[in-house]
Short mmCIF file of C-alpha atoms and ligand atoms in Angstrom, two decimals:
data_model
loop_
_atom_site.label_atom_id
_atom_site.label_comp_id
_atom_site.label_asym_id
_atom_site.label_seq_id
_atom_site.Cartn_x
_atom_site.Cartn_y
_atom_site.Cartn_z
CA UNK Y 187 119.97 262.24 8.25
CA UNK Y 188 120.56 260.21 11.32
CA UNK Y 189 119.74 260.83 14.57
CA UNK Y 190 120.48 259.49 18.19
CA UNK Y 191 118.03 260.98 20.32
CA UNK Y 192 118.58 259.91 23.90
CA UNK Y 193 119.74 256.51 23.43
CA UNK Y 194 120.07 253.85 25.87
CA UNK Y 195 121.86 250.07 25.22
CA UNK Y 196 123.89 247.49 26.87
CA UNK Y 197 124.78 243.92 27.57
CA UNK Y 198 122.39 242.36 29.99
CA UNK Y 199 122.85 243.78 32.96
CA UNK Y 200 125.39 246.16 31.67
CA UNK Y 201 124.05 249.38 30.72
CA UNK Y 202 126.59 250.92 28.37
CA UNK Y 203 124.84 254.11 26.30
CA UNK Y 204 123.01 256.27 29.14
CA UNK Y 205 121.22 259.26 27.13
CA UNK Y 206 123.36 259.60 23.95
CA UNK Y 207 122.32 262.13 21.41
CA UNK Y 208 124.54 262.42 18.09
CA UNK Y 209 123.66 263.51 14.85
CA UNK Y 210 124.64 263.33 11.12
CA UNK Y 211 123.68 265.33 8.94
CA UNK Y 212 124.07 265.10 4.94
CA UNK Y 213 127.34 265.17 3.58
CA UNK Y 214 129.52 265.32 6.94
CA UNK Y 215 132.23 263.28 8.46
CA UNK Y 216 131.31 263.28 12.34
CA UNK Y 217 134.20 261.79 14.53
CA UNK Y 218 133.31 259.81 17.80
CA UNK Y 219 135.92 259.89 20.13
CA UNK Y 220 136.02 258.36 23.82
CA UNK Y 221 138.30 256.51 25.98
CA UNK Y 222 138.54 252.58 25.33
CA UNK Y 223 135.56 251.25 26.69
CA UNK Y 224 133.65 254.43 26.26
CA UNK Y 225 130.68 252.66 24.30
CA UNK Y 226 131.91 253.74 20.44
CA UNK Y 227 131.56 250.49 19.56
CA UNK Y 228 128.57 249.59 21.10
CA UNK Y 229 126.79 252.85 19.44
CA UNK Y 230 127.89 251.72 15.87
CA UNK Y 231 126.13 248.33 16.74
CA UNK Y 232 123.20 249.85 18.29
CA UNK Y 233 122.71 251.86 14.95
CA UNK Y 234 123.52 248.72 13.17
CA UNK Y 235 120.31 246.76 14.89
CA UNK Y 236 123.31 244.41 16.34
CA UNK Y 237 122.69 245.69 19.78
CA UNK Y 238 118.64 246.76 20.91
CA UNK Y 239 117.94 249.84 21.81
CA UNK Y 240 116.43 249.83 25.02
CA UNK Y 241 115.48 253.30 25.55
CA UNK Y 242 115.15 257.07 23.24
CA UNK Y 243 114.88 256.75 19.53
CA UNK Y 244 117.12 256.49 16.41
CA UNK Y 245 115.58 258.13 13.31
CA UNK Y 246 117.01 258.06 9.65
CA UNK Y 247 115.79 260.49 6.87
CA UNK Y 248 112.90 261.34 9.58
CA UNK Y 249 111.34 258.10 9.97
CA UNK Y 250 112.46 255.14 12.61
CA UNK Y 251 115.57 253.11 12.17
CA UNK Y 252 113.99 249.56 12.15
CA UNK Y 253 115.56 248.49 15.60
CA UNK Y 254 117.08 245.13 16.27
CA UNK Y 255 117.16 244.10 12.34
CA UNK Y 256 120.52 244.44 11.22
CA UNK Y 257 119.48 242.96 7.78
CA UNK Y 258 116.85 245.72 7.68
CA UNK Y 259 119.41 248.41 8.74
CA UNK Y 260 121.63 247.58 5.83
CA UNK Y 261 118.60 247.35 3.41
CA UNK Y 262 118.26 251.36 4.43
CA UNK Y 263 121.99 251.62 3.49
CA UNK Y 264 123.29 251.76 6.60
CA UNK Y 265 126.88 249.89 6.17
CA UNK Y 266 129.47 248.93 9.27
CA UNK Y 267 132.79 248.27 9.11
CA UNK Y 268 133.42 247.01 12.10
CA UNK Y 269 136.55 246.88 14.77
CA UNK Y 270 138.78 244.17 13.87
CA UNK Y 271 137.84 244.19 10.36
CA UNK Y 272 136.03 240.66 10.37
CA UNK Y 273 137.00 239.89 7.11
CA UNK Y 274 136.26 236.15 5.89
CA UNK Y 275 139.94 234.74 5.84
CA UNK Y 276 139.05 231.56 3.87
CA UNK Y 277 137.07 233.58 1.00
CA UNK Y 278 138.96 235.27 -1.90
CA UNK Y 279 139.24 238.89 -1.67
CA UNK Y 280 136.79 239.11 -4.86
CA UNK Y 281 134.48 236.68 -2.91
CA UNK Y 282 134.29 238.94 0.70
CA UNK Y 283 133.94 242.14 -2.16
CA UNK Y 284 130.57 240.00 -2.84
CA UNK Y 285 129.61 239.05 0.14
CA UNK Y 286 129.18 243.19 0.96
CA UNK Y 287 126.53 243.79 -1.91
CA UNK Y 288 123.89 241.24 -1.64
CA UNK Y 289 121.43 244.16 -0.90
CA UNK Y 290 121.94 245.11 -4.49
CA UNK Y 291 120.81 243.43 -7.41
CA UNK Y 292 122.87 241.85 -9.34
CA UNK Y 293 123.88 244.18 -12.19
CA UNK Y 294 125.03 246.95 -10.08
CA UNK Y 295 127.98 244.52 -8.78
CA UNK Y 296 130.48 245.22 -11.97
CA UNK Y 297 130.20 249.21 -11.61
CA UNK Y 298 130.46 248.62 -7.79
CA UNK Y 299 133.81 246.91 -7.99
CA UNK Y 300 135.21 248.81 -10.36
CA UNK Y 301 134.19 251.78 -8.01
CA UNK Y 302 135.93 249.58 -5.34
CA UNK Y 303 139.04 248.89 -7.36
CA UNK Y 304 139.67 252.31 -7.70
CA UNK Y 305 139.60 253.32 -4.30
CA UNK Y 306 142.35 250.28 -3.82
CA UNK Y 307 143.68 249.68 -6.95
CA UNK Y 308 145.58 246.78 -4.69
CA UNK Y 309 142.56 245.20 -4.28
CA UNK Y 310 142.34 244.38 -8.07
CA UNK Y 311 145.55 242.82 -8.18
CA UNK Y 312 144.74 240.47 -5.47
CA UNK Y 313 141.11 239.53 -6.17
CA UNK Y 314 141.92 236.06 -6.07
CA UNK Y 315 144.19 236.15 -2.82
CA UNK Y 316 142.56 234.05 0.48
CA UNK Y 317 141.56 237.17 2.94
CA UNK Y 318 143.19 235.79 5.79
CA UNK Y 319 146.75 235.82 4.09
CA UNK Y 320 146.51 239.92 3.51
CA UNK Y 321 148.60 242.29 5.73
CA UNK Y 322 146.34 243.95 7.92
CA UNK Y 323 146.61 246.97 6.12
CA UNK Y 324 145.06 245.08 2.96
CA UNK Y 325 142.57 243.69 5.10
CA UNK Y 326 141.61 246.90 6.15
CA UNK Y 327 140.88 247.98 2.61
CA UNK Y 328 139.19 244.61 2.11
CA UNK Y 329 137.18 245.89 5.27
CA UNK Y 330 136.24 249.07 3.69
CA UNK Y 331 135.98 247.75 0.13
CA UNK Y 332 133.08 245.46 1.33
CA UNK Y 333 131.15 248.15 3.03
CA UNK Y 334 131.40 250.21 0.01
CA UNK Y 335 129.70 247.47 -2.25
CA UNK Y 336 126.51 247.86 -0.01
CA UNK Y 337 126.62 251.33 -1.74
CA UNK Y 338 126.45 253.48 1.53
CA UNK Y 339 123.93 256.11 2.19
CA UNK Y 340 125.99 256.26 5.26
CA UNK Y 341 129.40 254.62 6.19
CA UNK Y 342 130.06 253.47 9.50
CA UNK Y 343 133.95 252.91 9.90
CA UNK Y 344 135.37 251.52 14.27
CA UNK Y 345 139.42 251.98 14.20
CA UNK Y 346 139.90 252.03 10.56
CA UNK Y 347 143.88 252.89 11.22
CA UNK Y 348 143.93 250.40 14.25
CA UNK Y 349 147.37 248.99 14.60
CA UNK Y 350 148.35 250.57 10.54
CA UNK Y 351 151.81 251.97 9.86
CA UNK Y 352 151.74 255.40 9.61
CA UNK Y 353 151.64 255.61 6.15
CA UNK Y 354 148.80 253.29 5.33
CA UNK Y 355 146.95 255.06 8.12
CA UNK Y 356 147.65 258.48 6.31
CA UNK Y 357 146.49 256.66 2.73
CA UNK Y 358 143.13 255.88 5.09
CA UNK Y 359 142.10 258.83 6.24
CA UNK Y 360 142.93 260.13 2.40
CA UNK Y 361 140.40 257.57 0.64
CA UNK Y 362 137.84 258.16 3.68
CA UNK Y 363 137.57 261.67 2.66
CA UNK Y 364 137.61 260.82 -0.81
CA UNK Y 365 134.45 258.87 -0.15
CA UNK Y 366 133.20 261.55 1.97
CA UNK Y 367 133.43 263.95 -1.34
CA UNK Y 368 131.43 261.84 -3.47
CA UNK Y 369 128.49 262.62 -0.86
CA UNK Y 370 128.75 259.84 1.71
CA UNK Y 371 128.35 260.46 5.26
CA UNK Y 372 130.44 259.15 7.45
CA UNK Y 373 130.34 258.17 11.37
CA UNK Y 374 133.99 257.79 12.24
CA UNK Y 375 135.28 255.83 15.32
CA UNK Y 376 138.72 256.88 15.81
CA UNK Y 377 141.75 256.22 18.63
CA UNK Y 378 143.76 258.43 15.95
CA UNK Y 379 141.51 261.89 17.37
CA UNK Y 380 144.29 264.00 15.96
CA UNK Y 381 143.80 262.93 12.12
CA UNK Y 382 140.19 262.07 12.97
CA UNK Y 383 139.25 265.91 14.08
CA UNK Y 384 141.28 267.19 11.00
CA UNK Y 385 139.04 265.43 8.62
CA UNK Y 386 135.71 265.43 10.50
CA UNK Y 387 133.45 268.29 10.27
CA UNK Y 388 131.79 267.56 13.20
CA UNK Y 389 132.63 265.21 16.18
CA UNK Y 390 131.55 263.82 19.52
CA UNK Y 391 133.66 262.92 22.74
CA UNK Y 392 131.55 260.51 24.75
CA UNK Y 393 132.73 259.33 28.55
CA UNK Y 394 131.02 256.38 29.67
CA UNK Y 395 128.10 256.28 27.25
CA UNK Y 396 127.50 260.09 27.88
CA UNK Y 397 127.84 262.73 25.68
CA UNK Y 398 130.69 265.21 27.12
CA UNK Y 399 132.09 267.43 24.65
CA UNK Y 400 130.81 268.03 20.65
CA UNK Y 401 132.02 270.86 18.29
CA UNK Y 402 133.14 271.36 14.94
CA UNK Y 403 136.25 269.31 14.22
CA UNK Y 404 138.26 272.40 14.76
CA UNK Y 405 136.77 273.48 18.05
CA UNK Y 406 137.46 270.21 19.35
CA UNK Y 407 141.22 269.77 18.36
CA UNK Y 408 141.85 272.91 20.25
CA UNK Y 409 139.83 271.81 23.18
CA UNK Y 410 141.92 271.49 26.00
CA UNK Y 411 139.85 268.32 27.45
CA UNK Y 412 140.20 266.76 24.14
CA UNK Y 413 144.02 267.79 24.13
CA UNK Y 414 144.85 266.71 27.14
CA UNK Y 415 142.87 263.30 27.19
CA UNK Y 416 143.04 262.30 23.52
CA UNK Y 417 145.81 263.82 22.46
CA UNK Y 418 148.41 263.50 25.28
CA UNK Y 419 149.32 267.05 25.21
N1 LIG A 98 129.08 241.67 24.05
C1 LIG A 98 129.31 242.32 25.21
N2 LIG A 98 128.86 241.81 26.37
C2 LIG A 98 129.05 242.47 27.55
N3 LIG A 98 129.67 243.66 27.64
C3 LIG A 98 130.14 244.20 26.52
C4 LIG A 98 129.98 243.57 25.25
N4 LIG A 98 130.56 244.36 24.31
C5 LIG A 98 131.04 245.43 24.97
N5 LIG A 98 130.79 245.35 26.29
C6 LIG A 98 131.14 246.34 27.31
O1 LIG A 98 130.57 247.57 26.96
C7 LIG A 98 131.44 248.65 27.28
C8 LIG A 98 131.65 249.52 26.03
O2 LIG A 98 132.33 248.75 25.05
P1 LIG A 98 132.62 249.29 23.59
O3 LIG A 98 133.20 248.15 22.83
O4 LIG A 98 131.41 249.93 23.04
O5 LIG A 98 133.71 250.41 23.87
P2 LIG A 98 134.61 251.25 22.88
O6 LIG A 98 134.39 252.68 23.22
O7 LIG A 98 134.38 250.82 21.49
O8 LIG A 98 136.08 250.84 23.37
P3 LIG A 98 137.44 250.59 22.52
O9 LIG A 98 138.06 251.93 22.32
O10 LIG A 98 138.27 249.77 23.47
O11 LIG A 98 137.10 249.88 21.26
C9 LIG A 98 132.71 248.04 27.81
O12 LIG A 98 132.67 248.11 29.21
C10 LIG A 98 132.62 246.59 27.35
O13 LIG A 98 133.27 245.72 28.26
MG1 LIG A 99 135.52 249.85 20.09
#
């Protein structure tokens, strides 16, 4: 469905993605792992039209990603959540839930938070709540919540469990899948490669903007690069 097909981006004079391929194909999870600083980040946003795309191609369903147009990216259906959640603190929780479906008309909204509500049944409780007074946990569902009112044809998640108790990162990685299973593909930026690679069926270990290692998620966990680099053994 989408395809990175020797990409090239940066900052300026920084060039951060040198030749990255990646796929995703219908239906899949696909992990991208790397070392802080590895570009994971900067891929998501390249895909998102945040960052240009200086050099190769990205194609979705066959036909060219409209580069450098975020607004037209998420008009495909193409929804980030990105690191740090950048959730608006002085909204209400209902209100950022909103602000993630304005490429939908207007009656698909109720079915969409409902949808929403029952991923994070907390989320319901709390619709009125400011966003910046949630745990970061909550705000992580918030995160998610609002990417899933753009009604995905594919999720992009960076660090969904960053800095997450164990538990809420294990309740995470549980409703990502369940997303997965109702037919959305997912691109998954992960520090967490262990729980990452367990529920990815593919994935992708890229060192400085270059792709290194990719496998199945199984092939990978038993890598030793990706054992001893990502998974301290
Ligand atoms: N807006 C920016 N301007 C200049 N350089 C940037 C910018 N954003 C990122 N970079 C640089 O690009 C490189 C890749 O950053 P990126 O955020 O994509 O890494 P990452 O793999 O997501 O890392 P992390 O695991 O720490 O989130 C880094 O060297 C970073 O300093
Ligand atoms: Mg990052």
């Amino acid at each position: 469905m989408l395809k990175l097909d020797r990409v090239y981006a940066g900052y300026g004079a920084i060039e951060v993605l040198k030749d990255l391929t990646l796929e995703v194909k219908a239906g899949e999870i696909v992990a991208l792992l790397g070392a802080n600083g590895a570009g994971k980040s900067t891929t998501l946003l390249t895909i998102a039209g945040v960052v240009p795309v200086r050099g190769g191609a990205i194609t979705w369903r066959e036909a060219p990603l409209p580069e450098g147009r975020p607004d037209a990216v998420l008009r495909a259906g193409l929804c980030l959540c990105p690191e740090g959640r950048h959730i608006f603190p002085r909204l209400t929780v209902l209100e950022n839930l909103l602000s993630g479906s304005l490429r939908l008309p207007a009656g698909r909204n109720g079915p969409k938070l409902e949808e929403v509500f029952a991923y994070f049944p907390l989320l319901a409780e709390r619709r009125a709540q400011l966003g910046g007074t949630l745990s970061g946990g909550e705000q992580q569902m918030l995160a998610i919540g609002r990417a899933l009112m753009g009604e995905p044809q594919l999720l992009m998640l960076d660090e969904p469990s960053l800095g997450l108790a164990p538990q809420i990162v294990a309740k995470i990685f549980e409703i990502i899948r369940a997303i997965n299973a109702k037919g959305v593909p997912i691109l998954l930026v992960e520090q967490n490669a262990q729980q990452a690679l367990r529920i990815a069926h593919r994935g992708y270990v890229i060192v400085t903007g270059q792709n290194s290692l990719t496998g199945t998620g199984a092939e990978l966990l038993a890598s030793d690069e990706v054992r001893q680099a990502y998974l301290g053994e």
